[in-house]
Every structure is written in structure tokens, then in C-alpha cells.
Amino acid sequence: MPAHALRTPVAIVGMACTRFGELWDRSVDDLLVEATHGALGGTGLALDEVDAFYLGSMVSGVSGLTLTRPLNIAHKPVTRVENMCATGSEAFRNACFAVASGAYDVAMAVGGEKLKDFGYSGLEMPSVPNDGTPPVLSAPAMYSMIVPAYARRYGVPEEQIKEAMTHIAWKNHANGALNPRAQFRKAVPKETIAKAPALAGRLSVFDCSGVADGGAAAVVVRAEDALRYTDRPLYVHALALDAGSGTGRNDSDYGYHELAEAAVSARVAYDQAGITDPAREISIAEVHDCFTPTEMVLMEELGFSERGKAWRDVLDGRYDRDGELPVNVDGGLKSFGHPIGASGLRMLFEMWSQFRGEAGDRQVGDLVYGLVQNQGGSPGDLVSAVTIVSDRRPAGA
């Protein structure tokens, strides 16, 4: 059965995001405290007025005590969740469900990660014990397979795909240069990106997202109560999650040119929000650009580009900050960095900033719907979350 839209609509009334980067002078406790108190700051709510917390962290803590200790709170329901790199969206999704169900009036989603202190390089992925049959590949190696597979499927020369990848990296670095919270705040010329040595297949270091520390948080209430806490809430129109079978890499028919879980989660989200033409109705998007070819393929999976045409739309500037459908205006994972537990909430924070007109030099105008796509895993072994938000109240709210 398809997932239904929330019968009790919910809204975000407070958000915060720390600076992302190699924060050697800050602990995960520091990041969680900053994000939590920052999100509450403009709402008039005290910490003890939050009824329940949902904490997203993949490697920086276990159990709800990871949050209660630094916040010095006790006897609150705090649930720690994890869904690979989609962990931040998972925390938010659960906070929304908690409020929509009527179980709580105010819930918080908090995500935080200290990857640098854990020695997490991004080249090796932690895994659970298995029978030894799955291939052991680095994340760049797994995502590099998109390039030759896409080229074969659509008859596009790999050189043109690489040109589109270079444009995506250039775009996201240029956007990140305008963002005071981003890990990398420097525009990089296309010539520098194009000439960087290969890391895996066609991927260079400029095609890979940054490994970072950081935290983010959101306060969620019923939509009907939102104006009690802020005069500019952000309403949630869709929450979708899809987990694939995880057998793609062992399936001889899997082509690596697609990310089917992203397409399915997008279709469910569009149905919930009543969106029939996403390429025209979505005004701005934050997507999971863990690697530049990922962003390119996601433009097709999300229905923004025709199959086999995303590379051309990228080069035409359709997804630039001043293009028809701006994508990753905050710099994306590529420039903002990727502390796993916080990334999904960081994407939502950009929506919060944009719809409130607080994005500064990155501000995009004429916004109707914003989309966040946050995924975890690798091609053929993926989970994908899609969230749709707007400053317009949903029907029935």
C-alpha cells in the first residue's frame, strides 16, 4: 500500500545548524547542544517543554543518552535512530510522526556527528559481519560505476558526463562559497576541477563530498499550532522513505545507471503532496550529492530531467543557483560537508532559511515547494528519503 499524507499536518517552527567542517576544538556534545538550543531560540519554548526527542547519529553515539547527557535532561523519551546516510531525515520523519499521531505536542529531531575524531576517512564504509560474498569496495569506487553504466545505457560519451560532473562540482563549490556554515567556502575554477587526478574511475577528489563534523536540529509541532511559536513556519507536505532489496550488486540485470529507490520515494512524496509535474512545481531542491554523478542521476530519478538528458540539463545551467530549478544552493554535501547524522536536517535547514528569506546571497525567489532528498548506501544497495515542504499551509491544517 502507498504511504499516505499525514492526516494531522505538522510544521517546523524552529531550526538551527552548526558550522560544518573539521571541528577539532568541538565535541559531539558541543554540536548537539548548539543545534538543540539554537533550534529552540526563536520559538519561546524551553528545553523541558519539548515532549520527545529523536536523535540521528551513525557512529558518534548509541542510545538516547548521547543527547540527554550533554543537555542535562532526564526522564524524557529520547530515541536514537540510524539509517545510514539518511539518518538525519529518519530522525525528522520520526519526530513528525510522533506529533502527527497525537502522542506528543512538541518533538525535536536532532542530528550530530563527529566523523573526524573517529578517523572516518570516507574511503571505507563500516559494515556488519556477513558471509563474505558482498564485494568490499570504497564508496567512491561504488559510485564511480554510475559513469560508464550511464554512458552505455544512453549512448553518451564519458567525456560529456565528466564535463557535467565538473559543472556540478563547480556549481556546488560556488554556492558553498556564499555559505558561512559550509566546510569548503572557496569557489574552484572548472579547469582545476577537470584536471584533478582520478581517485576512483572517473571520480577525482572534487567529485566527492567532504567528511565533516556538524549538527542540526528542528522543532516540530502540529500545523494548527505553528503560529503560536513563529510567524513563519515551514509546513511539511510529504514524508517518504524507500528501502531497496539490497541485492543490486549481486543482480546481473542491475545496470548502475539508476537509483530506483530515489525514484520510488519521490513518487510517493509527490502523491502525498499532490504534485503532478515536479519539474515545474518544485521550486528548489537539496539532494544527496555524495558524489557528482549521484546528483546528475538524481535529476532523472526525481523527475526533473528526462531519462538520459540530465547531463545536458546540468550543462545548460538548469540547476544552477539562477537556473530554472536551483539544486543544492547551500553547497550540498560536496561543499557543505557530510556529518552523516546531521546531513538530512542540514538540507531542511536550507529550506527553512530560503522560505523565510534568510539565505542572504544564496536567496532564491518565487518559492512554492521545496524538496529534500537524502539517501544512504550505494547503487543497488540503497535507502532514500524524500521530504517536501512549503510556507503554505496544507489543506486541513
Coordinates of C-alpha atoms in Angstrom, one line a residue:
M1 CA 0.0 0.0 0.0
P2 CA 1.2 3.6 -0.7
A3 CA 2.2 5.8 2.2
H4 CA -0.5 8.4 2.9
A5 CA -0.1 12.1 3.7
L6 CA -0.2 12.9 7.4
R7 CA -3.9 13.2 8.5
T8 CA -2.7 15.7 11.1
P9 CA -0.3 18.1 9.3
V10 CA 2.8 19.2 11.1
A11 CA 5.2 22.2 10.8
I12 CA 8.7 23.2 11.6
V13 CA 8.8 26.2 14.0
G14 CA 12.5 26.3 14.8
M15 CA 15.7 25.2 13.2
A16 CA 19.4 25.5 13.7
C17 CA 22.6 24.2 12.0
T18 CA 26.1 24.5 13.3
R19 CA 29.1 25.2 11.1
F20 CA 30.3 22.0 9.3
G21 CA 33.9 21.1 8.9
E22 CA 37.0 19.7 10.7
L23 CA 36.0 20.9 14.1
W24 CA 38.9 19.6 16.2
D25 CA 38.1 22.0 19.1
R26 CA 34.5 20.8 19.5
S27 CA 33.0 17.6 20.7
V28 CA 29.8 15.9 19.6
D29 CA 28.3 17.2 22.9
D30 CA 29.1 20.7 21.9
L31 CA 27.5 20.3 18.5
L32 CA 24.3 18.7 19.9
V33 CA 23.9 21.4 22.5
E34 CA 24.4 24.2 20.0
A35 CA 22.0 22.7 17.5
T36 CA 19.3 22.0 20.1
H37 CA 19.3 25.3 21.9
G38 CA 19.6 27.2 18.6
A39 CA 16.5 25.5 17.2
L40 CA 14.6 26.5 20.3
G41 CA 15.9 30.0 20.3
G42 CA 13.1 31.8 18.4
T43 CA 10.2 29.6 19.5
G44 CA 9.7 30.8 23.1
L45 CA 10.0 27.1 24.1
A46 CA 12.2 26.0 27.0
L47 CA 14.1 22.7 26.7
D48 CA 11.8 21.0 29.2
E49 CA 8.8 21.9 27.1
V50 CA 9.9 19.5 24.4
D51 CA 8.0 16.3 24.8
A52 CA 10.2 13.9 22.9
F53 CA 13.5 13.8 21.0
Y54 CA 14.7 11.8 18.0
L55 CA 18.4 11.7 17.7
G56 CA 20.2 10.8 14.5
S57 CA 23.8 9.5 14.7
M58 CA 25.5 6.7 12.9
V59 CA 28.9 6.5 14.6
S60 CA 29.1 9.2 17.3
G61 CA 26.9 7.7 20.0
V62 CA 24.5 4.9 21.0
S63 CA 21.1 5.3 22.7
G64 CA 19.3 8.4 23.7
L65 CA 21.8 9.1 26.5
T66 CA 24.0 10.6 23.8
L67 CA 21.7 13.5 23.9
T68 CA 20.5 13.6 27.5
R69 CA 24.0 13.8 29.0
P70 CA 25.2 17.0 27.2
L71 CA 21.7 18.6 27.5
N72 CA 21.4 17.7 31.2
I73 CA 17.9 16.5 30.8
A74 CA 16.3 13.4 32.4
H75 CA 13.1 11.4 32.2
K76 CA 12.3 12.3 28.6
P77 CA 11.7 9.9 25.7
V78 CA 14.8 10.1 23.6
T79 CA 15.1 7.7 20.7
R80 CA 18.4 7.3 18.7
V81 CA 17.8 6.3 15.1
E82 CA 20.1 5.3 12.3
N83 CA 19.5 4.7 8.6
M84 CA 23.0 5.1 7.0
C85 CA 23.5 8.5 5.4
A86 CA 19.7 9.1 5.5
T87 CA 19.9 9.2 9.3
G88 CA 19.1 12.9 9.6
S89 CA 15.9 12.5 7.6
E90 CA 15.0 9.5 9.6
A91 CA 15.1 11.5 12.8
F92 CA 13.0 14.2 11.3
R93 CA 10.5 11.7 9.9
N94 CA 10.0 10.1 13.3
A95 CA 9.6 13.4 15.0
C96 CA 6.9 14.3 12.5
F97 CA 5.1 11.0 13.0
A98 CA 5.2 11.4 16.8
V99 CA 3.4 14.8 16.6
A100 CA 1.0 13.8 13.9
S101 CA -0.1 10.7 15.8
G102 CA -1.1 12.9 18.8
A103 CA 1.4 11.2 21.1
Y104 CA 3.3 14.5 21.7
D105 CA 2.6 18.2 21.2
V106 CA 6.3 19.2 20.6
A107 CA 9.0 17.0 19.3
M108 CA 12.6 17.6 18.2
A109 CA 14.7 16.0 15.6
V110 CA 18.4 16.4 16.3
G111 CA 21.3 15.1 14.2
G112 CA 25.0 15.2 15.0
E113 CA 28.3 13.5 14.1
K114 CA 32.0 13.8 14.8
L115 CA 33.5 11.8 12.0
K116 CA 37.0 13.3 12.1
D117 CA 37.6 12.2 15.7
F118 CA 36.6 8.7 14.7
G119 CA 39.2 8.5 11.9
Y120 CA 36.4 8.1 9.4
S121 CA 38.0 8.7 6.0
G122 CA 35.1 8.3 3.7
L123 CA 37.1 5.8 1.6
E124 CA 36.0 2.8 3.8
M125 CA 32.5 2.2 5.0
P126 CA 31.8 0.4 8.3
S127 CA 29.9 -2.8 7.8
V128 CA 28.3 -5.5 9.9
P129 CA 29.6 -9.1 9.7
N130 CA 28.4 -11.1 6.7
D131 CA 29.0 -14.3 4.8
G132 CA 31.9 -12.8 2.9
T133 CA 30.2 -12.7 -0.5
P134 CA 29.4 -8.9 -0.8
P135 CA 32.2 -7.0 -2.6
V136 CA 34.4 -4.8 -0.5
L137 CA 34.6 -1.5 -2.2
S138 CA 35.2 2.1 -1.2
A139 CA 32.3 4.5 -1.5
P140 CA 33.9 6.4 -4.4
A141 CA 34.5 3.1 -6.2
M142 CA 30.9 2.1 -5.9
Y143 CA 29.5 5.4 -7.1
S144 CA 32.1 5.7 -9.9
M145 CA 30.3 2.8 -11.6
I146 CA 27.5 5.2 -12.5
V147 CA 29.6 6.9 -15.1
P148 CA 30.4 4.0 -17.5
A149 CA 26.9 2.5 -16.9
Y150 CA 25.1 5.7 -17.7
A151 CA 27.3 6.2 -20.8
R152 CA 26.5 2.7 -22.1
R153 CA 22.8 3.0 -21.3
Y154 CA 22.2 6.3 -23.1
G155 CA 25.0 6.4 -25.6
V156 CA 26.6 9.4 -24.1
P157 CA 30.4 9.8 -24.3
E158 CA 32.0 9.5 -20.9
E159 CA 33.8 12.8 -21.6
Q160 CA 30.5 14.6 -21.7
I161 CA 29.4 13.0 -18.5
K162 CA 32.7 14.1 -16.9
E163 CA 32.0 17.6 -18.2
A164 CA 28.6 17.6 -16.4
M165 CA 30.3 16.2 -13.2
T166 CA 32.8 19.1 -13.4
H167 CA 29.9 21.6 -13.7
I168 CA 28.1 20.1 -10.7
A169 CA 31.3 20.4 -8.5
W170 CA 31.9 23.9 -9.8
K171 CA 28.3 24.9 -9.1
N172 CA 28.3 23.5 -5.6
H173 CA 31.6 25.0 -4.6
A174 CA 30.4 28.4 -5.9
N175 CA 27.3 28.0 -3.8
G176 CA 29.2 26.9 -0.7
A177 CA 31.5 29.9 -1.0
L178 CA 28.4 32.0 -0.1
N179 CA 27.6 30.0 2.9
P180 CA 29.2 30.8 6.3
R181 CA 28.4 27.4 7.7
A182 CA 29.9 25.4 4.8
Q183 CA 33.0 23.2 5.2
F184 CA 34.6 24.4 1.9
R185 CA 34.0 28.1 1.3
K186 CA 36.0 28.7 -1.8
A187 CA 34.9 28.7 -5.4
V188 CA 37.0 26.4 -7.6
P189 CA 37.6 27.0 -11.4
K190 CA 36.3 24.4 -13.7
E191 CA 39.9 24.0 -15.1
T192 CA 41.2 23.0 -11.7
I193 CA 38.3 20.5 -11.2
A194 CA 38.7 18.9 -14.6
K195 CA 42.4 18.4 -14.2
A196 CA 42.4 16.8 -10.8
P197 CA 43.8 13.3 -10.7
A198 CA 41.5 10.3 -10.6
L199 CA 40.5 8.8 -7.3
A200 CA 38.2 6.0 -8.5
G201 CA 37.2 5.6 -12.1
R202 CA 36.3 9.0 -13.4
L203 CA 35.9 10.4 -9.9
S204 CA 38.5 12.9 -8.5
V205 CA 38.6 14.4 -5.1
F206 CA 36.5 17.3 -6.5
D207 CA 33.7 14.7 -7.2
C208 CA 33.5 13.5 -3.6
S209 CA 31.6 15.1 -0.7
G210 CA 33.6 16.3 2.4
V211 CA 33.9 14.2 5.6
A212 CA 32.9 16.7 8.3
D213 CA 31.7 17.2 11.8
G214 CA 28.4 19.1 12.5
G215 CA 25.0 19.2 14.0
A216 CA 21.5 20.4 13.1
A217 CA 18.0 20.3 14.7
A218 CA 14.3 21.0 14.0
V219 CA 11.3 21.6 16.3
V220 CA 8.1 20.1 15.1
V221 CA 4.5 20.9 16.2
R222 CA 1.0 20.4 14.8
A223 CA 0.4 22.8 11.8
E224 CA -2.6 24.2 13.5
D225 CA -0.4 25.3 16.5
A226 CA 2.6 26.6 14.4
L227 CA 1.8 30.3 14.6
R228 CA 1.9 30.1 18.4
Y229 CA 5.7 29.7 18.1
T230 CA 6.7 31.6 14.9
D231 CA 5.1 33.8 12.3
R232 CA 7.0 32.0 9.5
P233 CA 6.6 28.2 10.0
L234 CA 7.6 25.7 7.4
Y235 CA 4.9 23.2 6.7
V236 CA 5.5 19.5 5.9
H237 CA 3.6 18.3 2.8
A238 CA 5.3 14.9 2.3
L239 CA 7.4 12.3 4.1
A240 CA 8.5 9.3 2.1
L241 CA 11.1 6.6 2.6
D242 CA 12.1 3.6 0.4
A243 CA 14.5 0.8 1.1
G244 CA 15.5 -1.4 -1.8
S245 CA 16.2 -5.1 -1.6
G246 CA 19.9 -4.6 -1.2
T247 CA 20.6 -7.1 -3.9
G248 CA 21.6 -4.9 -6.8
R249 CA 25.3 -5.6 -6.7
N250 CA 24.5 -9.3 -6.9
D251 CA 22.0 -9.0 -9.7
S252 CA 23.3 -9.4 -13.2
D253 CA 20.4 -7.3 -14.5
Y254 CA 21.3 -4.3 -12.4
G255 CA 22.8 -1.5 -14.6
Y256 CA 24.2 1.0 -12.1
H257 CA 22.8 3.8 -14.3
E258 CA 19.8 4.4 -12.0
L259 CA 18.9 4.8 -8.3
A260 CA 15.5 3.2 -8.2
E261 CA 14.9 3.8 -4.5
A262 CA 15.1 7.6 -5.1
A263 CA 12.6 7.4 -7.9
V264 CA 10.1 5.4 -5.7
S265 CA 10.4 7.6 -2.7
A266 CA 9.9 10.7 -4.9
R267 CA 6.8 9.2 -6.5
V268 CA 5.3 8.5 -3.0
A269 CA 6.2 12.0 -1.9
Y270 CA 4.6 13.7 -4.9
D271 CA 1.5 11.7 -4.4
Q272 CA 1.3 12.8 -0.8
A273 CA 1.8 16.5 -1.7
G274 CA -0.5 16.4 -4.8
I275 CA 2.4 17.2 -7.2
T276 CA 1.9 16.0 -10.7
D277 CA 4.7 17.9 -12.6
P278 CA 7.7 18.0 -10.3
A279 CA 10.0 19.6 -12.9
R280 CA 7.7 22.7 -12.8
E281 CA 6.1 22.6 -9.3
I282 CA 9.3 22.1 -7.3
S283 CA 11.0 25.5 -6.9
I284 CA 14.2 24.4 -5.1
A285 CA 15.8 21.2 -4.2
E286 CA 18.5 19.9 -1.8
V287 CA 19.7 16.4 -2.9
H288 CA 22.2 13.9 -1.7
D289 CA 25.2 14.7 -3.9
C290 CA 27.6 12.4 -2.1
F291 CA 29.4 12.2 -5.5
T292 CA 28.8 14.4 -8.5
P293 CA 27.4 11.6 -10.8
T294 CA 24.9 10.9 -8.0
E295 CA 23.4 14.4 -8.3
M296 CA 23.3 14.1 -12.1
V297 CA 21.3 10.8 -12.0
L298 CA 19.1 12.1 -9.2
M299 CA 17.8 14.8 -11.5
E300 CA 16.2 12.0 -13.5
E301 CA 15.1 9.9 -10.6
L302 CA 13.3 12.9 -9.1
G303 CA 11.5 13.7 -12.4
F304 CA 13.4 16.9 -13.0
S305 CA 15.1 15.8 -16.2
E306 CA 14.1 13.2 -18.9
R307 CA 15.9 9.9 -18.8
G308 CA 19.3 10.2 -20.4
K309 CA 19.1 14.0 -20.6
A310 CA 20.2 15.1 -17.1
W311 CA 23.8 15.7 -18.2
R312 CA 22.6 18.1 -20.8
D313 CA 20.3 20.0 -18.4
V314 CA 23.2 20.3 -16.0
L315 CA 25.5 21.8 -18.6
D316 CA 22.7 24.1 -19.7
G317 CA 22.6 25.6 -16.2
R318 CA 19.1 24.4 -15.4
Y319 CA 20.1 23.5 -11.8
D320 CA 22.4 26.5 -11.1
R321 CA 21.5 28.9 -8.4
D322 CA 20.0 31.3 -11.0
G323 CA 18.6 28.4 -13.1
E324 CA 15.0 27.2 -13.6
L325 CA 15.3 24.8 -10.6
P326 CA 18.1 25.6 -8.2
V327 CA 19.7 22.5 -6.7
N328 CA 22.0 22.4 -3.6
V329 CA 22.0 26.2 -3.2
D330 CA 23.8 25.8 0.1
G331 CA 26.7 24.0 -1.4
G332 CA 25.3 20.4 -1.0
L333 CA 27.3 17.6 0.6
K334 CA 30.0 18.5 -1.9
S335 CA 30.8 21.8 -0.3
F336 CA 28.8 21.9 2.9
G337 CA 30.3 18.6 4.1
H338 CA 28.6 15.4 5.3
P339 CA 28.4 14.6 9.0
I340 CA 26.1 11.6 8.5
G341 CA 23.6 12.1 11.3
A342 CA 23.1 15.8 10.5
S343 CA 23.0 16.0 6.7
G344 CA 19.3 15.4 6.2
L345 CA 18.5 18.1 8.7
R346 CA 21.1 20.4 7.2
M347 CA 19.2 20.1 3.9
L348 CA 16.0 21.1 5.7
F349 CA 17.8 24.0 7.3
E350 CA 18.4 25.4 3.9
M351 CA 14.7 25.2 3.1
W352 CA 14.0 26.9 6.4
S353 CA 16.4 29.7 5.5
Q354 CA 15.1 30.0 1.9
F355 CA 11.4 30.1 2.7
R356 CA 12.0 32.6 5.5
G357 CA 14.0 34.8 3.2
E358 CA 17.1 34.4 5.4
A359 CA 19.5 32.8 2.9
G360 CA 21.5 36.0 2.1
D361 CA 23.4 36.0 -1.1
R362 CA 22.0 32.5 -1.8
Q363 CA 18.4 33.6 -1.6
V364 CA 16.1 32.2 -4.4
G365 CA 12.8 33.9 -5.2
D366 CA 9.3 32.8 -6.1
L367 CA 9.3 29.6 -3.9
V368 CA 6.3 27.2 -3.9
Y369 CA 7.6 23.8 -2.9
G370 CA 11.0 22.7 -1.7
L371 CA 12.3 19.1 -1.9
V372 CA 14.9 17.4 0.2
Q373 CA 16.3 14.0 -1.0
N374 CA 18.6 12.3 1.5
Q375 CA 19.9 8.8 0.9
G376 CA 22.2 6.1 2.4
G377 CA 24.1 3.2 0.9
S378 CA 25.3 2.7 -2.6
P379 CA 23.9 2.0 -6.1
G380 CA 21.9 -1.3 -5.8
D381 CA 22.0 -1.2 -2.0
L382 CA 20.2 2.0 -1.1
V383 CA 17.6 3.7 1.1
S384 CA 16.2 7.1 0.1
A385 CA 14.1 9.6 1.9
V386 CA 12.2 12.5 0.2
T387 CA 10.6 15.4 2.2
I388 CA 8.5 18.2 0.6
V389 CA 8.0 21.5 2.5
S390 CA 6.5 24.9 1.9
D391 CA 5.5 28.0 3.7
R392 CA 1.9 27.4 2.6
R393 CA -0.4 25.5 4.9
P394 CA -1.5 22.1 3.8
A395 CA -5.2 21.5 3.2
G396 CA -6.9 20.8 6.5
A397 CA -4.2 22.4 8.6

